[in-house]
PDB file of C-alpha atoms in Angstrom:
ATOM      1  CA  MET M   1     -15.320   0.530   7.204  1.00  0.00           C
ATOM      2  CA  THR M   2     -12.526   2.384   5.442  1.00  0.00           C
ATOM      3  CA  VAL M   3      -9.076   0.855   5.871  1.00  0.00           C
ATOM      4  CA  VAL M   4      -6.411   3.262   7.141  1.00  0.00           C
ATOM      5  CA  LYS M   5      -2.756   3.022   6.168  1.00  0.00           C
ATOM      6  CA  ILE M   6      -0.302   5.325   7.950  1.00  0.00           C
ATOM      7  CA  CYS M   7       2.852   5.636   5.893  1.00  0.00           C
ATOM      8  CA  GLY M   8       6.306   7.020   6.578  1.00  0.00           C
ATOM      9  CA  VAL M   9       6.449   5.865  10.201  1.00  0.00           C
ATOM     10  CA  ARG M  10      10.025   6.233  11.514  1.00  0.00           C
ATOM     11  CA  THR M  11       9.892   5.594  15.269  1.00  0.00           C
ATOM     12  CA  VAL M  12       8.579   2.943  17.629  1.00  0.00           C
ATOM     13  CA  GLU M  13       6.565   5.603  19.448  1.00  0.00           C
ATOM     14  CA  ALA M  14       4.831   6.741  16.258  1.00  0.00           C
ATOM     15  CA  ALA M  15       4.105   3.148  15.249  1.00  0.00           C
ATOM     16  CA  VAL M  16       2.610   2.273  18.630  1.00  0.00           C
ATOM     17  CA  THR M  17       0.480   5.416  18.561  1.00  0.00           C
ATOM     18  CA  ALA M  18      -0.763   4.546  15.069  1.00  0.00           C
ATOM     19  CA  ALA M  19      -1.595   1.005  16.145  1.00  0.00           C
ATOM     20  CA  GLU M  20      -3.378   2.167  19.288  1.00  0.00           C
ATOM     21  CA  ASN M  21      -5.465   4.535  17.198  1.00  0.00           C
ATOM     22  CA  GLY M  22      -6.631   1.794  14.899  1.00  0.00           C
ATOM     23  CA  ALA M  23      -4.265   1.888  11.915  1.00  0.00           C
ATOM     24  CA  ASP M  24      -4.810  -1.156   9.735  1.00  0.00           C
ATOM     25  CA  VAL M  25      -1.472  -0.883   7.928  1.00  0.00           C
ATOM     26  CA  ILE M  26       1.752   0.779   9.066  1.00  0.00           C
ATOM     27  CA  GLY M  27       4.057   1.773   6.236  1.00  0.00           C
ATOM     28  CA  MET M  28       7.822   2.174   6.520  1.00  0.00           C
ATOM     29  CA  ILE M  29       9.903   3.762   3.773  1.00  0.00           C
ATOM     30  CA  PHE M  30      12.930   1.840   2.498  1.00  0.00           C
ATOM     31  CA  ALA M  31      13.404   3.994  -0.603  1.00  0.00           C
ATOM     32  CA  PRO M  32      15.455   7.221  -0.754  1.00  0.00           C
ATOM     33  CA  SER M  33      13.327   9.731   1.138  1.00  0.00           C
ATOM     34  CA  PRO M  34      13.403  12.083   4.148  1.00  0.00           C
ATOM     35  CA  ARG M  35      11.321   9.351   5.795  1.00  0.00           C
ATOM     36  CA  LEU M  36      13.844   6.569   5.126  1.00  0.00           C
ATOM     37  CA  ILE M  37      14.035   4.062   7.975  1.00  0.00           C
ATOM     38  CA  ASP M  38      16.861   1.676   8.843  1.00  0.00           C
ATOM     39  CA  ILE M  39      16.439  -2.066   9.294  1.00  0.00           C
ATOM     40  CA  SER M  40      17.113  -2.109  13.030  1.00  0.00           C
ATOM     41  CA  THR M  41      14.441   0.509  13.761  1.00  0.00           C
ATOM     42  CA  ALA M  42      11.981  -1.331  11.520  1.00  0.00           C
ATOM     43  CA  GLN M  43      12.674  -4.524  13.476  1.00  0.00           C
ATOM     44  CA  GLU M  44      11.985  -2.714  16.758  1.00  0.00           C
ATOM     45  CA  ILE M  45       8.705  -1.429  15.321  1.00  0.00           C
ATOM     46  CA  ALA M  46       7.751  -4.947  14.283  1.00  0.00           C
ATOM     47  CA  LYS M  47       8.412  -6.223  17.799  1.00  0.00           C
ATOM     48  CA  ALA M  48       6.405  -3.384  19.332  1.00  0.00           C
ATOM     49  CA  VAL M  49       3.238  -3.568  17.242  1.00  0.00           C
ATOM     50  CA  VAL M  50       2.960  -7.235  16.291  1.00  0.00           C
ATOM     51  CA  PRO M  51       2.149  -9.380  19.356  1.00  0.00           C
ATOM     52  CA  ALA M  52       4.617 -12.213  19.801  1.00  0.00           C
ATOM     53  CA  HIS M  53       1.785 -14.746  19.945  1.00  0.00           C
ATOM     54  CA  THR M  54       0.347 -13.601  16.615  1.00  0.00           C
ATOM     55  CA  LYS M  55       1.159 -16.024  13.819  1.00  0.00           C
ATOM     56  CA  ARG M  56       0.476 -14.650  10.381  1.00  0.00           C
ATOM     57  CA  ASP M  57       2.055 -15.841   7.202  1.00  0.00           C
ATOM     58  CA  THR M  58       1.055 -13.529   4.399  1.00  0.00           C
ATOM     59  CA  ALA M  59       3.558 -15.343   2.199  1.00  0.00           C
ATOM     60  CA  ASN M  60       0.971 -18.125   1.881  1.00  0.00           C
ATOM     61  CA  MET M  61      -1.470 -15.622   0.437  1.00  0.00           C
ATOM     62  CA  ALA M  62       0.403 -15.377  -2.864  1.00  0.00           C
ATOM     63  CA  ASP M  63       0.110 -19.138  -3.351  1.00  0.00           C
ATOM     64  CA  GLU M  64      -3.571 -19.065  -2.444  1.00  0.00           C
ATOM     65  CA  LEU M  65      -4.278 -16.273  -4.911  1.00  0.00           C
ATOM     66  CA  ASP M  66      -2.848 -18.243  -7.818  1.00  0.00           C
ATOM     67  CA  LYS M  67      -6.181 -20.073  -7.780  1.00  0.00           C
ATOM     68  CA  GLU M  68      -8.060 -16.789  -8.164  1.00  0.00           C
ATOM     69  CA  CYS M  69      -6.238 -15.417 -11.240  1.00  0.00           C
ATOM     70  CA  LYS M  70      -9.148 -16.188 -13.566  1.00  0.00           C
ATOM     71  CA  LEU M  71     -11.549 -14.042 -11.565  1.00  0.00           C
ATOM     72  CA  SER M  72     -12.643 -10.666 -12.902  1.00  0.00           C
ATOM     73  CA  ALA M  73     -10.790  -7.634 -11.523  1.00  0.00           C
ATOM     74  CA  PRO M  74     -13.575  -6.643  -9.078  1.00  0.00           C
ATOM     75  CA  GLU M  75     -13.781 -10.222  -7.777  1.00  0.00           C
ATOM     76  CA  TYR M  76     -10.020 -10.715  -7.589  1.00  0.00           C
ATOM     77  CA  PHE M  77      -9.196  -7.506  -5.721  1.00  0.00           C
ATOM     78  CA  LYS M  78     -12.157  -8.065  -3.368  1.00  0.00           C
ATOM     79  CA  VAL M  79     -10.761 -11.511  -2.492  1.00  0.00           C
ATOM     80  CA  CYS M  80      -7.325  -9.964  -1.956  1.00  0.00           C
ATOM     81  CA  SER M  81      -8.552  -7.182   0.316  1.00  0.00           C
ATOM     82  CA  ASP M  82     -10.640  -9.576   2.417  1.00  0.00           C
ATOM     83  CA  LYS M  83      -7.738 -11.995   2.828  1.00  0.00           C
ATOM     84  CA  LEU M  84      -5.347  -9.239   3.876  1.00  0.00           C
ATOM     85  CA  LEU M  85      -7.573  -8.071   6.695  1.00  0.00           C
ATOM     86  CA  SER M  86      -7.988 -11.650   7.926  1.00  0.00           C
ATOM     87  CA  TYR M  87      -4.303 -11.756   8.944  1.00  0.00           C
ATOM     88  CA  GLY M  88      -4.752  -9.371  11.869  1.00  0.00           C
ATOM     89  CA  ARG M  89      -3.819  -5.746  12.271  1.00  0.00           C
ATOM     90  CA  PRO M  90      -1.760  -3.698  11.996  1.00  0.00           C
ATOM     91  CA  LEU M  91      -0.017  -5.162   8.981  1.00  0.00           C
ATOM     92  CA  LEU M  92       3.531  -3.966   8.343  1.00  0.00           C
ATOM     93  CA  CYS M  93       4.281  -2.658   4.872  1.00  0.00           C
ATOM     94  CA  GLY M  94       7.654  -1.770   3.376  1.00  0.00           C
ATOM     95  CA  VAL M  95       7.662   0.896   0.669  1.00  0.00           C
ATOM     96  CA  PHE M  96      10.172   0.616  -2.172  1.00  0.00           C
ATOM     97  CA  GLN M  97      10.693   2.591  -5.362  1.00  0.00           C
ATOM     98  CA  ASN M  98      12.540   1.235  -8.390  1.00  0.00           C
ATOM     99  CA  GLN M  99      14.939  -0.796  -6.251  1.00  0.00           C
ATOM    100  CA  ASP M 100      16.680  -4.121  -6.841  1.00  0.00           C
ATOM    101  CA  LEU M 101      14.610  -7.210  -6.200  1.00  0.00           C
ATOM    102  CA  ASP M 102      17.350  -8.735  -4.037  1.00  0.00           C
ATOM    103  CA  HIS M 103      17.258  -5.691  -1.737  1.00  0.00           C
ATOM    104  CA  ILE M 104      13.485  -5.891  -1.413  1.00  0.00           C
ATOM    105  CA  LEU M 105      13.587  -9.604  -0.593  1.00  0.00           C
ATOM    106  CA  SER M 106      16.308  -9.044   1.986  1.00  0.00           C
ATOM    107  CA  VAL M 107      14.282  -6.389   3.814  1.00  0.00           C
ATOM    108  CA  VAL M 108      11.134  -8.556   3.700  1.00  0.00           C
ATOM    109  CA  ARG M 109      13.025 -11.341   5.475  1.00  0.00           C
ATOM    110  CA  GLN M 110      14.896  -9.221   7.998  1.00  0.00           C
ATOM    111  CA  VAL M 111      12.097  -7.068   9.428  1.00  0.00           C
ATOM    112  CA  PRO M 112       9.910  -9.159   8.617  1.00  0.00           C
ATOM    113  CA  LEU M 113       7.242  -7.471   6.456  1.00  0.00           C
ATOM    114  CA  ASP M 114       3.645  -8.495   5.824  1.00  0.00           C
ATOM    115  CA  LEU M 115       3.331  -6.438   2.649  1.00  0.00           C
ATOM    116  CA  VAL M 116       5.484  -4.721   0.034  1.00  0.00           C
ATOM    117  CA  GLN M 117       4.498  -1.496  -1.704  1.00  0.00           C
ATOM    118  CA  LEU M 118       6.035  -0.824  -5.099  1.00  0.00           C
ATOM    119  CA  HIS M 119       5.851   2.928  -5.500  1.00  0.00           C
ATOM    120  CA  GLY M 120       7.837   3.459  -8.663  1.00  0.00           C
ATOM    121  CA  THR M 121       7.592   2.411 -12.285  1.00  0.00           C
ATOM    122  CA  GLU M 122       8.157  -1.268 -11.588  1.00  0.00           C
ATOM    123  CA  PRO M 123       6.351  -3.617 -13.997  1.00  0.00           C
ATOM    124  CA  VAL M 124       3.298  -5.270 -12.467  1.00  0.00           C
ATOM    125  CA  GLN M 125       4.903  -8.670 -13.152  1.00  0.00           C
ATOM    126  CA  MET M 126       7.536  -7.954 -10.494  1.00  0.00           C
ATOM    127  CA  ALA M 127       4.938  -8.665  -7.813  1.00  0.00           C
ATOM    128  CA  ARG M 128       5.074 -12.374  -8.665  1.00  0.00           C
ATOM    129  CA  GLN M 129       8.720 -12.460  -7.533  1.00  0.00           C
ATOM    130  CA  ILE M 130       7.924 -11.102  -4.068  1.00  0.00           C
ATOM    131  CA  PRO M 131       6.815 -13.644  -1.451  1.00  0.00           C
ATOM    132  CA  VAL M 132       4.289 -11.397   0.316  1.00  0.00           C
ATOM    133  CA  PRO M 133       1.271  -9.506  -1.071  1.00  0.00           C
ATOM    134  CA  VAL M 134       2.096  -6.371  -3.060  1.00  0.00           C
ATOM    135  CA  ILE M 135       0.495  -2.933  -3.140  1.00  0.00           C
ATOM    136  CA  LYS M 136       1.200  -1.430  -6.583  1.00  0.00           C
ATOM    137  CA  VAL M 137       1.041   2.318  -7.090  1.00  0.00           C
ATOM    138  CA  PHE M 138      -0.419   3.925 -10.186  1.00  0.00           C
ATOM    139  CA  HIS M 139       0.410   7.611 -10.421  1.00  0.00           C
ATOM    140  CA  VAL M 140      -2.474   9.860 -11.432  1.00  0.00           C
ATOM    141  CA  GLY M 141      -1.372  12.592 -13.809  1.00  0.00           C
ATOM    142  CA  ALA M 142      -2.996  14.628 -16.544  1.00  0.00           C
ATOM    143  CA  ASP M 143      -2.985  11.684 -18.971  1.00  0.00           C
ATOM    144  CA  PHE M 144      -4.088   9.012 -16.509  1.00  0.00           C
ATOM    145  CA  THR M 145      -7.108   6.793 -17.118  1.00  0.00           C
ATOM    146  CA  VAL M 146      -8.313   3.791 -15.150  1.00  0.00           C
ATOM    147  CA  ASP M 147      -7.611   1.698 -18.236  1.00  0.00           C
ATOM    148  CA  THR M 148      -3.889   2.301 -17.711  1.00  0.00           C
ATOM    149  CA  ALA M 149      -1.914  -0.805 -18.637  1.00  0.00           C
ATOM    150  CA  GLY M 150      -1.627  -3.223 -15.759  1.00  0.00           C
ATOM    151  CA  LEU M 151      -4.085  -1.584 -13.390  1.00  0.00           C
ATOM    152  CA  PHE M 152      -6.621  -4.397 -13.511  1.00  0.00           C
ATOM    153  CA  ASP M 153      -4.199  -7.266 -14.158  1.00  0.00           C
ATOM    154  CA  THR M 154      -5.024 -10.133 -11.819  1.00  0.00           C
ATOM    155  CA  GLY M 155      -2.516 -12.530 -10.292  1.00  0.00           C
ATOM    156  CA  TYR M 156       0.171  -9.936  -9.660  1.00  0.00           C
ATOM    157  CA  HIS M 157      -0.394  -7.108  -7.161  1.00  0.00           C
ATOM    158  CA  SER M 158      -3.004  -7.642  -4.466  1.00  0.00           C
ATOM    159  CA  VAL M 159      -3.938  -3.995  -3.900  1.00  0.00           C
ATOM    160  CA  ILE M 160      -4.200  -1.005  -6.254  1.00  0.00           C
ATOM    161  CA  LEU M 161      -2.937   2.313  -4.886  1.00  0.00           C
ATOM    162  CA  LEU M 162      -3.693   5.614  -6.600  1.00  0.00           C
ATOM    163  CA  ASP M 163      -1.354   8.505  -5.796  1.00  0.00           C
ATOM    164  CA  THR M 164      -0.666  11.875  -7.359  1.00  0.00           C
ATOM    165  CA  LYS M 165       1.947  12.162 -10.070  1.00  0.00           C
ATOM    166  CA  VAL M 166       4.146  15.179  -9.255  1.00  0.00           C
ATOM    167  CA  PRO M 167       6.261  15.924 -12.360  1.00  0.00           C
ATOM    168  CA  ALA M 168       8.542  18.338 -10.489  1.00  0.00           C
ATOM    169  CA  ALA M 169       9.470  15.590  -8.016  1.00  0.00           C
ATOM    170  CA  GLY M 170      11.213  13.515 -10.660  1.00  0.00           C
ATOM    171  CA  ALA M 171      11.957   9.958  -9.578  1.00  0.00           C
ATOM    172  CA  GLN M 172      10.991  10.524  -5.930  1.00  0.00           C
ATOM    173  CA  GLN M 173       7.223  10.257  -6.118  1.00  0.00           C
ATOM    174  CA  GLY M 174       4.922   9.996  -3.105  1.00  0.00           C
ATOM    175  CA  GLY M 175       4.537  11.866   0.165  1.00  0.00           C
ATOM    176  CA  HIS M 176       4.404  15.345  -1.370  1.00  0.00           C
ATOM    177  CA  GLY M 177       0.970  16.279  -0.037  1.00  0.00           C
ATOM    178  CA  VAL M 178      -0.479  16.950  -3.501  1.00  0.00           C
ATOM    179  CA  GLN M 179      -4.045  15.950  -4.346  1.00  0.00           C
ATOM    180  CA  PHE M 180      -5.413  14.570  -7.593  1.00  0.00           C
ATOM    181  CA  ASP M 181      -8.937  14.665  -8.991  1.00  0.00           C
ATOM    182  CA  TRP M 182     -10.898  12.344  -6.704  1.00  0.00           C
ATOM    183  CA  THR M 183     -13.507  11.662  -9.387  1.00  0.00           C
ATOM    184  CA  VAL M 184     -10.797   9.665 -11.195  1.00  0.00           C
ATOM    185  CA  ALA M 185     -10.647   7.357  -8.193  1.00  0.00           C
ATOM    186  CA  ARG M 186     -14.429   7.218  -8.075  1.00  0.00           C
ATOM    187  CA  SER M 187     -14.380   5.545 -11.490  1.00  0.00           C
ATOM    188  CA  LEU M 188     -12.718   2.520  -9.834  1.00  0.00           C
ATOM    189  CA  SER M 189     -15.282   2.267  -7.071  1.00  0.00           C
ATOM    190  CA  ASP M 190     -18.028   2.597  -9.701  1.00  0.00           C
ATOM    191  CA  ARG M 191     -16.580  -0.595 -11.199  1.00  0.00           C
ATOM    192  CA  ASN M 192     -16.624  -2.235  -7.725  1.00  0.00           C
ATOM    193  CA  VAL M 193     -12.831  -2.486  -7.642  1.00  0.00           C
ATOM    194  CA  PRO M 194     -11.402  -1.926  -4.131  1.00  0.00           C
ATOM    195  CA  PHE M 195      -8.365   0.361  -3.966  1.00  0.00           C
ATOM    196  CA  LEU M 196      -6.237   2.514  -1.696  1.00  0.00           C
ATOM    197  CA  MET M 197      -6.067   6.254  -2.278  1.00  0.00           C
ATOM    198  CA  ALA M 198      -3.234   8.623  -1.336  1.00  0.00           C
ATOM    199  CA  GLY M 199      -2.253  12.136  -2.367  1.00  0.00           C
ATOM    200  CA  GLY M 200      -2.555  15.076  -0.023  1.00  0.00           C
ATOM    201  CA  LEU M 201      -4.985  13.445   2.387  1.00  0.00           C
ATOM    202  CA  SER M 202      -5.245  15.040   5.831  1.00  0.00           C
ATOM    203  CA  PRO M 203      -7.672  15.160   8.777  1.00  0.00           C
ATOM    204  CA  ASP M 204      -9.202  18.215   7.102  1.00  0.00           C
ATOM    205  CA  ASN M 205     -10.109  16.574   3.805  1.00  0.00           C
ATOM    206  CA  VAL M 206     -10.124  12.814   4.231  1.00  0.00           C
ATOM    207  CA  GLU M 207     -13.831  12.623   5.051  1.00  0.00           C
ATOM    208  CA  GLU M 208     -14.709  14.456   1.840  1.00  0.00           C
ATOM    209  CA  ALA M 209     -12.239  12.332  -0.139  1.00  0.00           C
ATOM    210  CA  VAL M 210     -13.904   9.134   1.092  1.00  0.00           C
ATOM    211  CA  LYS M 211     -17.334  10.541   0.298  1.00  0.00           C
ATOM    212  CA  VAL M 212     -16.354  11.417  -3.268  1.00  0.00           C
ATOM    213  CA  ALA M 213     -14.072   8.517  -4.213  1.00  0.00           C
ATOM    214  CA  ARG M 214     -15.422   5.685  -2.020  1.00  0.00           C
ATOM    215  CA  PRO M 215     -12.052   3.884  -1.692  1.00  0.00           C
ATOM    216  CA  TRP M 216     -11.447   0.628   0.155  1.00  0.00           C
ATOM    217  CA  GLY M 217      -8.793   2.481   2.125  1.00  0.00           C
ATOM    218  CA  VAL M 218      -6.866   5.716   2.535  1.00  0.00           C
ATOM    219  CA  ASP M 219      -3.092   6.116   2.701  1.00  0.00           C
ATOM    220  CA  VAL M 220      -1.853   9.134   4.628  1.00  0.00           C
ATOM    221  CA  SER M 221       1.662  10.326   5.419  1.00  0.00           C
ATOM    222  CA  SER M 222       2.596  13.990   5.167  1.00  0.00           C
ATOM    223  CA  GLY M 223      -0.945  15.055   6.026  1.00  0.00           C
ATOM    224  CA  VAL M 224      -0.748  13.646   9.557  1.00  0.00           C
ATOM    225  CA  GLU M 225       2.887  14.381  10.394  1.00  0.00           C
ATOM    226  CA  THR M 226       3.807  16.487  13.372  1.00  0.00           C
ATOM    227  CA  ASP M 227       7.542  16.529  12.638  1.00  0.00           C
ATOM    228  CA  ARG M 228       8.607  16.434   8.988  1.00  0.00           C
TER     229      ARG M 228
END
């Protein structure tokens, strides 16, 4: 089964629809973006899609994973992905990009969030300062290789996310609907490392993307929007 993350959700209605259609992760943008969401709306989304009786404490996962740091990358990220899905779905993810740690921690507490996605150039070590599991983006550009520094570091981020590097976008990366070479992603699956894949995925191409790259999950935003 391929995990599905719907990112850039801005309304309760959209979040409920995503959840009803089987989304495993619902992403909300807290970084500067046309899809920026405010705290109060994010809290309403959390109330709408996470049943009140559901107790899940992903903060404990970081402590549990400290024991797994000596595992190889394929083993470590497999443990992480399995643990995440054991918390129930949909999980709520907040997306940040090169923002202050204090701001991130404040949003995690207020919403509350199950996951944090670091979508900028944050060092991988920053994940250890965040009390919930972290999805760390690695931007795929012309000079990218899967041996990029930090990609396979264990004990920091729990999920690897590959997205397209768009030089013209400057600091605001992500959500531009631009694809990268899916065979680059395939090199991770060939190493048995689970990962999320984004970058121009839509209902028209996601089946082919999964066939070529064999990701653990897909991350879609602009490709499924009806109102940008």
